[in-house]
Amino acid sequence: MEVCHSVMQPLNTGQISHHPSSCMILPDCPQASSQHLGLLFQKDGSGKTVYERSVEKHGKEETFKVIQQCIPSNTCSLPILHHVIKDAPQHINDFCIRYPSAWHLRDENGRSIHQAQLAEGSTKTVANDGMFFMNLTDDEIAEVDPVTKQYPFLVVANGEASDLSTIFYLLSKNPSLLERYREQVTRPEGGEARTTKKRKRNNDENDVDNG
């Protein structure tokens, strides 16, 4: 199976099934971009990705040989795992094994891999993926998502599952987060109330002086 050296561009279903590079759309250069990764998970008319079609036809190992020619396993700048979580989360284990260094990268939004996993639908709970939550460090539990500006317990609360047991677990690891959240929510209102009160007091004093 040889790597395709043609210009990368989206292909329709017919082109994908007869593509000479074993159904893989890969760049000619050794440094792939985020756009290239999106093409890797482009879906055909049946809903299967380019990656999945290649695995079906040539097997997993041969498929990854091609991918790793364009995206080396020791890549230190491309958050490939974030793209897998977003576009093909069911294949995350296969990519984690081959790109372990990407686990510590952050995406273009500044999200860590765990933040990205929580953000994608937030269907994770302590019941269906307890190891995920047990592996969260204290720092990760207390870190605000750079996009939503929410703590992990709030991401879970606003997610599809909105599981109370998971929310309780995260807060039990750091109870102070609830108070921090209350302060963040009430601070703007409190500040506005103080400003309004001060303005009213100044107006009253001016009325007395004018009288």
Coordinates of N, CA and C in Angstrom, one line a residue:
M1 N 0.9 -1.2 0.0 CA 0.0 0.0 0.0 C 0.9 1.2 0.0
E2 N 0.7 2.1 -1.0 CA 1.6 3.3 -1.0 C 0.8 4.5 -0.7
V3 N 1.6 5.5 -0.2 CA 1.0 6.8 0.2 C 0.6 7.6 -1.0
C4 N -0.6 8.2 -1.0 CA -1.0 9.0 -2.1 C -0.2 10.3 -2.1
H5 N 0.3 10.7 -3.2 CA 1.1 12.0 -3.3 C 0.3 13.1 -4.1
S6 N -1.0 12.9 -4.3 CA -1.8 13.9 -4.9 C -2.2 15.0 -4.0
V7 N -2.7 16.0 -4.5 CA -3.1 17.2 -3.7 C -4.3 16.7 -2.8
M8 N -4.3 17.1 -1.5 CA -5.3 16.7 -0.7 C -6.6 17.5 -0.9
Q9 N -7.7 16.8 -1.1 CA -9.0 17.5 -1.2 C -10.1 16.5 -0.9
P10 N -11.2 17.0 -0.5 CA -12.3 16.1 -0.2 C -12.7 15.3 -1.4
L11 N -13.0 14.0 -1.2 CA -13.4 13.2 -2.3 C -14.8 12.7 -2.1
N12 N -15.6 12.5 -3.2 CA -16.9 11.9 -3.0 C -16.8 10.4 -2.8
T13 N -18.0 9.8 -2.6 CA -18.0 8.4 -2.2 C -17.3 7.5 -3.2
G14 N -17.6 7.7 -4.5 CA -17.0 6.9 -5.5 C -15.5 7.0 -5.6
Q15 N -15.0 8.2 -5.4 CA -13.5 8.5 -5.4 C -12.9 7.8 -4.2
I16 N -13.5 7.8 -3.1 CA -12.9 7.2 -1.9 C -12.8 5.7 -2.1
S17 N -13.8 5.0 -2.6 CA -13.8 3.6 -2.7 C -12.8 3.1 -3.8
H18 N -12.4 4.0 -4.7 CA -11.4 3.6 -5.8 C -10.1 4.3 -5.7
H19 N -9.9 5.0 -4.5 CA -8.7 5.8 -4.4 C -7.4 4.9 -4.3
P20 N -6.4 5.3 -5.1 CA -5.2 4.4 -5.2 C -4.4 4.4 -3.9
S21 N -4.6 5.3 -3.0 CA -3.8 5.3 -1.7 C -4.6 4.5 -0.7
S22 N -5.3 3.5 -1.1 CA -6.0 2.6 -0.2 C -7.0 3.3 0.6
C23 N -7.7 4.2 0.0 CA -8.8 5.0 0.6 C -8.3 6.0 1.6
M24 N -7.1 6.3 1.7 CA -6.5 7.2 2.6 C -6.3 8.6 1.9
I25 N -6.8 9.6 2.6 CA -6.5 11.0 2.1 C -5.4 11.6 3.0
L26 N -4.2 11.6 2.5 CA -3.1 12.0 3.3 C -2.2 13.0 2.6
P27 N -1.6 13.9 3.4 CA -0.7 14.9 2.8 C 0.6 14.4 2.2
D28 N 1.2 15.1 1.3 CA 2.4 14.7 0.7 C 3.6 15.1 1.6
C29 N 3.3 16.0 2.5 CA 4.4 16.5 3.4 C 4.4 15.8 4.7
P30 N 5.6 15.8 5.4 CA 5.7 15.0 6.6 C 4.9 15.7 7.8
Q31 N 4.6 17.0 7.7 CA 3.9 17.7 8.7 C 2.5 17.9 8.4
A32 N 1.6 17.1 8.9 CA 0.2 17.2 8.6 C -0.4 18.4 9.4
S33 N -1.5 18.9 9.0 CA -2.2 20.0 9.7 C -3.5 19.6 10.2
S34 N -4.2 20.4 11.0 CA -5.5 20.1 11.6 C -6.5 19.8 10.5
Q35 N -6.4 20.6 9.4 CA -7.3 20.4 8.2 C -7.1 19.0 7.7
H36 N -5.9 18.5 7.6 CA -5.6 17.2 7.0 C -6.3 16.1 7.9
L37 N -6.2 16.3 9.2 CA -6.8 15.3 10.1 C -8.3 15.3 10.0
G38 N -8.9 16.4 9.7 CA -10.3 16.4 9.4 C -10.7 15.6 8.2
L39 N -9.8 15.6 7.2 CA -10.1 14.8 6.0 C -9.9 13.3 6.3
L40 N -9.1 13.0 7.2 CA -8.9 11.6 7.6 C -10.2 11.0 8.1
F41 N -11.0 11.8 8.7 CA -12.3 11.3 9.3 C -13.5 11.8 8.5
Q42 N -13.2 12.2 7.3 CA -14.3 12.5 6.4 C -15.2 11.3 6.1
K43 N -16.5 11.5 6.1 CA -17.4 10.3 6.0 C -18.0 10.2 4.6
D44 N -18.2 9.0 4.1 CA -18.8 8.8 2.8 C -20.3 8.7 2.9
G45 N -21.0 8.3 1.9 CA -22.4 8.3 1.9 C -23.0 7.3 2.8
S46 N -22.3 6.3 3.2 CA -22.8 5.3 4.2 C -22.5 5.7 5.6
G47 N -21.8 6.8 5.8 CA -21.5 7.2 7.2 C -20.2 6.7 7.7
K48 N -19.4 6.0 6.9 CA -18.1 5.5 7.3 C -17.0 6.5 6.9
T49 N -16.0 6.6 7.8 CA -14.9 7.5 7.6 C -13.9 6.9 6.6
V50 N -13.0 7.8 6.1 CA -11.9 7.3 5.2 C -11.0 6.4 6.0
Y51 N -10.8 6.7 7.3 CA -10.0 5.8 8.1 C -10.6 4.4 8.2
E52 N -11.9 4.4 8.5 CA -12.6 3.1 8.7 C -12.6 2.3 7.4
R53 N -12.8 2.9 6.2 CA -12.8 2.2 5.0 C -11.4 1.6 4.7
S54 N -10.4 2.3 5.1 CA -9.0 1.8 4.9 C -8.8 0.6 5.8
V55 N -9.3 0.6 7.0 CA -9.1 -0.5 7.9 C -9.8 -1.7 7.4
E56 N -11.0 -1.5 6.9 CA -11.8 -2.6 6.3 C -11.0 -3.3 5.2
K57 N -10.4 -2.5 4.3 CA -9.8 -3.0 3.1 C -8.4 -3.5 3.3
H58 N -7.6 -2.9 4.2 CA -6.2 -3.2 4.3 C -5.8 -3.6 5.7
G59 N -6.6 -3.5 6.7 CA -6.3 -3.8 8.1 C -5.7 -2.6 8.8
K60 N -5.8 -2.7 10.1 CA -5.4 -1.6 11.0 C -3.9 -1.3 10.9
E61 N -3.1 -2.3 11.0 CA -1.6 -2.0 11.0 C -1.2 -1.4 9.7
E62 N -1.6 -1.8 8.5 CA -1.2 -1.2 7.3 C -1.8 0.2 7.2
T63 N -3.0 0.4 7.7 CA -3.5 1.8 7.6 C -2.7 2.7 8.5
F64 N -2.3 2.3 9.7 CA -1.5 3.2 10.5 C -0.1 3.4 10.0
K65 N 0.4 2.4 9.2 CA 1.7 2.6 8.6 C 1.7 3.9 7.7
V66 N 0.6 4.0 6.9 CA 0.4 5.1 6.0 C 0.2 6.4 6.8
I67 N -0.6 6.3 7.8 CA -0.9 7.5 8.6 C 0.4 8.0 9.3
Q68 N 1.2 7.1 9.8 CA 2.4 7.5 10.6 C 3.5 8.0 9.7
Q69 N 3.4 7.7 8.4 CA 4.4 8.3 7.4 C 4.2 9.8 7.3
C70 N 2.9 10.2 7.5 CA 2.6 11.7 7.4 C 2.5 12.3 8.8
I71 N 2.1 11.6 9.8 CA 2.0 12.1 11.1 C 2.8 11.1 12.0
P72 N 4.1 11.4 12.2 CA 5.0 10.6 13.0 C 4.4 10.4 14.4
S73 N 4.7 9.2 15.0 CA 4.3 8.9 16.3 C 4.8 9.9 17.4
N74 N 6.0 10.5 17.1 CA 6.6 11.4 18.1 C 6.2 12.8 17.8
T75 N 5.2 13.1 17.0 CA 4.8 14.4 16.8 C 4.5 15.2 18.1
C76 N 5.0 16.4 18.1 CA 4.9 17.2 19.4 C 4.1 18.4 19.3
S77 N 3.4 18.7 18.1 CA 2.7 19.9 18.0 C 1.3 19.7 17.5
L78 N 0.9 18.6 16.9 CA -0.4 18.4 16.4 C -1.3 17.5 17.3
P79 N -2.4 18.1 17.8 CA -3.2 17.4 18.8 C -4.1 16.4 18.1
I80 N -3.5 15.4 17.6 CA -4.3 14.4 16.8 C -5.4 13.7 17.7
L81 N -5.1 13.5 19.0 CA -6.1 12.8 19.8 C -7.4 13.6 20.0
H82 N -7.2 14.9 20.0 CA -8.4 15.8 20.2 C -9.3 15.7 19.0
H83 N -8.7 15.5 17.8 CA -9.5 15.4 16.6 C -10.2 14.0 16.6
V84 N -9.5 13.0 17.1 CA -10.1 11.7 17.2 C -11.3 11.7 18.1
I85 N -11.2 12.4 19.2 CA -12.3 12.5 20.2 C -13.5 13.2 19.6
K86 N -13.2 14.2 18.8 CA -14.3 15.0 18.2 C -15.0 14.3 17.1
D87 N -14.2 13.6 16.2 CA -14.7 13.1 14.9 C -14.9 11.5 15.0
A88 N -14.2 10.8 15.8 CA -14.3 9.4 15.8 C -13.9 8.8 17.2
P89 N -14.6 9.2 18.2 CA -14.2 8.8 19.6 C -14.1 7.3 19.8
Q90 N -14.8 6.5 19.0 CA -14.8 5.1 19.2 C -13.5 4.5 18.8
H91 N -12.6 5.3 18.2 CA -11.3 4.8 17.8 C -10.2 5.4 18.6
I92 N -10.5 6.0 19.7 CA -9.5 6.7 20.5 C -8.4 5.8 21.1
N93 N -8.8 4.6 21.5 CA -7.8 3.7 22.0 C -6.7 3.3 21.0
D94 N -7.1 3.1 19.7 CA -6.1 2.7 18.7 C -5.1 3.9 18.5
F95 N -5.6 5.1 18.5 CA -4.7 6.2 18.3 C -3.9 6.6 19.5
C96 N -4.4 6.4 20.7 CA -3.7 6.6 21.9 C -2.4 5.7 22.0
I97 N -2.6 4.5 21.6 CA -1.5 3.5 21.6 C -0.3 4.0 20.7
R98 N -0.7 4.6 19.6 CA 0.3 4.9 18.6 C 0.8 6.4 18.7
Y99 N 0.1 7.2 19.5 CA 0.4 8.6 19.7 C 0.4 9.0 21.2
P100 N 1.2 8.3 22.0 CA 1.1 8.6 23.4 C 1.5 10.0 23.8
S101 N 2.5 10.6 23.1 CA 2.9 11.9 23.4 C 1.9 13.0 23.2
A102 N 0.9 12.7 22.3 CA -0.2 13.6 22.0 C -1.2 13.8 23.2
W103 N -1.1 12.9 24.1 CA -2.0 12.9 25.2 C -1.8 14.1 26.1
H104 N -0.6 14.7 26.1 CA -0.4 15.8 27.0 C -0.5 17.2 26.2
L105 N -0.9 17.1 24.9 CA -1.0 18.4 24.2 C -2.4 19.0 24.5
R106 N -2.4 20.3 24.1 CA -3.7 21.0 24.2 C -4.1 21.5 22.8
D107 N -5.4 21.6 22.5 CA -5.8 21.9 21.2 C -5.7 23.4 21.0
E108 N -6.3 23.9 19.8 CA -6.2 25.3 19.5 C -7.0 26.2 20.4
N109 N -7.9 25.6 21.2 CA -8.7 26.4 22.1 C -8.1 26.3 23.5
G110 N -7.0 25.6 23.7 CA -6.3 25.5 25.0 C -6.9 24.4 25.8
R111 N -7.7 23.5 25.3 CA -8.3 22.4 26.0 C -7.3 21.2 26.2
S112 N -7.3 20.6 27.4 CA -6.5 19.4 27.6 C -7.4 18.3 27.0
I113 N -6.8 17.1 26.9 CA -7.5 15.9 26.4 C -8.7 15.6 27.2
H114 N -8.6 15.7 28.5 CA -9.7 15.4 29.4 C -10.9 16.4 29.3
Q115 N -10.5 17.7 29.1 CA -11.5 18.7 28.9 C -12.2 18.5 27.6
A116 N -11.5 18.1 26.6 CA -12.1 17.8 25.3 C -13.1 16.6 25.4
Q117 N -12.7 15.6 26.1 CA -13.6 14.5 26.3 C -14.9 14.8 27.0
L118 N -14.8 15.6 28.0 CA -16.0 16.1 28.7 C -16.8 17.0 27.9
A119 N -16.2 17.8 27.1 CA -17.0 18.7 26.2 C -17.8 18.1 25.1
E120 N -17.3 16.9 24.7 CA -18.0 16.2 23.5 C -19.2 15.5 24.0
G121 N -20.3 16.3 24.3 CA -21.6 15.6 24.6 C -21.8 15.5 26.1
S122 N -20.7 15.4 26.9 CA -20.7 15.2 28.3 C -21.6 14.1 28.7
T123 N -21.5 12.9 28.1 CA -22.3 11.7 28.5 C -21.6 10.8 29.5
K124 N -20.3 11.2 29.8 CA -19.6 10.4 30.8 C -20.1 10.6 32.2
T125 N -20.2 9.5 32.9 CA -20.6 9.5 34.3 C -19.7 8.5 35.1
V126 N -19.8 8.6 36.4 CA -19.0 7.7 37.2 C -19.5 6.3 37.0
A127 N -20.7 6.1 36.6 CA -21.3 4.8 36.4 C -20.8 4.1 35.1
N128 N -20.7 4.9 34.0 CA -20.4 4.3 32.8 C -18.9 4.5 32.4
D129 N -18.2 5.3 33.1 CA -16.7 5.5 32.9 C -16.0 6.0 34.1
G130 N -16.1 5.2 35.2 CA -15.6 5.6 36.5 C -14.1 5.9 36.4
M131 N -13.3 5.1 35.6 CA -11.9 5.3 35.6 C -11.5 6.7 35.0
F132 N -12.3 7.2 34.1 CA -12.0 8.5 33.6 C -12.0 9.6 34.7
F133 N -13.0 9.5 35.6 CA -13.1 10.5 36.6 C -12.1 10.3 37.7
M134 N -11.8 9.0 38.0 CA -10.8 8.7 39.0 C -9.4 9.1 38.6
N135 N -9.2 9.1 37.3 CA -7.9 9.5 36.8 C -7.7 11.0 36.7
L136 N -8.7 11.8 36.9 CA -8.6 13.3 36.9 C -7.8 13.7 38.1
T137 N -6.8 14.5 37.8 CA -6.0 15.1 39.0 C -6.7 16.2 39.7
D138 N -6.2 16.6 40.8 CA -6.9 17.6 41.6 C -6.8 18.9 40.8
D139 N -5.7 19.2 40.1 CA -5.6 20.4 39.2 C -6.6 20.4 38.1
E140 N -6.9 19.2 37.5 CA -7.8 19.1 36.4 C -9.2 19.3 36.9
I141 N -9.6 18.8 38.1 CA -10.9 19.0 38.7 C -11.2 20.5 39.0
A142 N -10.1 21.2 39.3 CA -10.2 22.6 39.6 C -10.0 23.6 38.5
E143 N -9.7 23.0 37.3 CA -9.4 23.9 36.1 C -10.6 24.2 35.4
V144 N -10.7 25.5 35.0 CA -11.9 26.0 34.2 C -11.7 25.7 32.8
D145 N -12.7 25.2 32.1 CA -12.6 25.0 30.7 C -12.4 26.3 29.9
P146 N -11.4 26.4 29.1 CA -11.0 27.6 28.4 C -12.1 28.1 27.5
V147 N -13.0 27.3 27.0 CA -14.0 27.7 26.1 C -15.3 28.0 26.8
T148 N -15.8 27.1 27.7 CA -17.1 27.4 28.4 C -16.9 28.2 29.7
K149 N -15.7 28.3 30.1 CA -15.4 29.0 31.4 C -16.1 28.3 32.6
Q150 N -16.2 27.0 32.5 CA -16.9 26.2 33.6 C -16.0 25.2 34.2
Y151 N -16.2 24.9 35.5 CA -15.5 23.8 36.1 C -16.0 22.5 35.6
P152 N -15.3 21.4 35.7 CA -15.7 20.1 35.2 C -17.1 19.7 35.8
F153 N -17.4 20.0 37.0 CA -18.7 19.6 37.6 C -19.8 20.4 36.9
L154 N -19.6 21.6 36.4 CA -20.6 22.3 35.7 C -20.7 21.8 34.3
V155 N -19.6 21.4 33.7 CA -19.7 20.8 32.3 C -20.6 19.6 32.4
V156 N -20.4 18.8 33.4 CA -21.2 17.6 33.6 C -22.7 17.9 33.8
A157 N -22.9 19.0 34.7 CA -24.2 19.4 35.0 C -25.0 19.9 33.8
N158 N -24.3 20.5 32.9 CA -25.0 21.1 31.7 C -24.9 20.1 30.5
G159 N -24.3 18.9 30.7 CA -24.2 18.0 29.6 C -25.5 17.2 29.4
E160 N -25.4 16.3 28.5 CA -26.5 15.4 28.1 C -26.9 14.5 29.3
A161 N -25.9 14.0 30.0 CA -26.2 13.0 31.1 C -26.7 13.8 32.3
S162 N -26.0 14.9 32.7 CA -26.4 15.7 33.8 C -26.6 14.8 35.1
D163 N -25.6 14.0 35.3 CA -25.7 12.9 36.4 C -25.3 13.5 37.7
L164 N -26.2 13.4 38.7 CA -26.0 13.9 40.0 C -24.9 13.2 40.7
S165 N -24.8 11.9 40.6 CA -23.7 11.2 41.2 C -22.3 11.6 40.8
T166 N -22.2 11.9 39.5 CA -20.9 12.4 38.9 C -20.6 13.8 39.4
I167 N -21.6 14.7 39.5 CA -21.4 16.0 40.0 C -21.0 16.0 41.4
F168 N -21.7 15.1 42.2 CA -21.3 15.0 43.6 C -19.9 14.5 43.8
Y169 N -19.5 13.5 43.0 CA -18.1 13.0 43.1 C -17.1 14.1 42.8
L170 N -17.3 14.9 41.8 CA -16.3 15.9 41.4 C -16.3 17.0 42.6
L171 N -17.4 17.3 43.1 CA -17.4 18.3 44.2 C -16.9 17.7 45.5
S172 N -17.0 16.5 45.7 CA -16.4 15.8 46.9 C -14.9 15.9 46.9
K173 N -14.3 15.9 45.7 CA -12.9 16.0 45.5 C -12.4 17.4 45.8
N174 N -13.2 18.4 45.6 CA -12.9 19.8 45.9 C -14.1 20.6 46.2
P175 N -14.6 20.5 47.4 CA -15.9 21.2 47.8 C -15.8 22.7 47.6
S176 N -14.6 23.3 47.7 CA -14.5 24.7 47.5 C -14.9 25.3 46.2
L177 N -15.0 24.4 45.2 CA -15.3 24.8 43.8 C -16.7 25.4 43.8
L178 N -17.6 24.8 44.6 CA -19.0 25.3 44.6 C -19.1 26.8 45.1
E179 N -18.3 27.1 46.1 CA -18.2 28.4 46.7 C -17.6 29.4 45.7
R180 N -16.5 28.9 45.0 CA -15.9 29.7 44.0 C -16.9 30.1 42.9
Y181 N -17.7 29.1 42.5 CA -18.7 29.3 41.4 C -19.7 30.3 41.9
R182 N -20.2 30.2 43.2 CA -21.2 31.1 43.7 C -20.6 32.6 43.7
E183 N -19.3 32.7 44.0 CA -18.7 34.0 44.0 C -18.6 34.6 42.6
Q184 N -18.3 33.8 41.6 CA -18.2 34.2 40.3 C -19.6 34.7 39.8
V185 N -20.6 33.9 40.2 CA -22.0 34.3 39.7 C -22.5 35.5 40.4
T186 N -22.3 35.7 41.6 CA -22.8 36.8 42.4 C -22.0 38.1 42.3
R187 N -20.7 37.9 42.0 CA -19.8 39.1 42.0 C -20.3 40.2 41.1
P188 N -20.6 40.0 39.8 CA -21.1 41.1 39.0 C -22.3 41.8 39.5
E189 N -23.3 40.9 40.0 CA -24.5 41.5 40.5 C -24.2 42.4 41.8
G190 N -23.3 41.8 42.6 CA -23.0 42.5 43.8 C -22.3 43.8 43.5
G191 N -21.4 43.8 42.5 CA -20.7 45.0 42.2 C -21.6 46.0 41.6
E192 N -22.6 45.6 40.8 CA -23.5 46.5 40.2 C -24.4 47.1 41.3
A193 N -24.8 46.3 42.3 CA -25.6 46.8 43.3 C -24.9 47.8 44.2
R194 N -23.6 47.6 44.4 CA -22.9 48.6 45.2 C -22.7 49.9 44.4
T195 N -22.5 49.8 43.1 CA -22.4 51.0 42.3 C -23.7 51.8 42.3
T196 N -24.8 51.1 42.2 CA -26.1 51.8 42.2 C -26.4 52.4 43.5
K197 N -26.0 51.7 44.6 CA -26.2 52.3 45.9 C -25.4 53.5 46.1
K198 N -24.2 53.5 45.7 CA -23.3 54.6 45.9 C -23.7 55.8 45.0
R199 N -24.2 55.5 43.8 CA -24.7 56.6 43.0 C -25.9 57.3 43.6
K200 N -26.8 56.4 44.2 CA -28.0 57.0 44.8 C -27.6 57.8 46.0
R201 N -26.6 57.4 46.8 CA -26.2 58.2 48.0 C -25.6 59.5 47.6
N202 N -24.8 59.5 46.5 CA -24.3 60.8 46.0 C -25.4 61.7 45.5
N203 N -26.4 61.2 44.9 CA -27.5 62.0 44.4 C -28.2 62.6 45.6
D204 N -28.4 61.8 46.6 CA -29.1 62.3 47.8 C -28.3 63.4 48.5
E205 N -27.0 63.3 48.5 CA -26.2 64.3 49.1 C -26.2 65.6 48.3
N206 N -26.2 65.5 47.0 CA -26.3 66.6 46.1 C -27.7 67.4 46.3
D207 N -28.8 66.6 46.5 CA -30.1 67.2 46.7 C -30.1 68.0 48.0
V208 N -29.4 67.5 49.0 CA -29.3 68.2 50.3 C -28.6 69.5 50.2
D209 N -27.4 69.4 49.5 CA -26.6 70.6 49.3 C -27.4 71.6 48.5
N210 N -28.1 71.2 47.5 CA -28.8 72.2 46.6 C -30.0 72.8 47.4
G211 N -30.6 72.0 48.3 CA -31.7 72.5 49.1 C -31.3 73.5 50.1

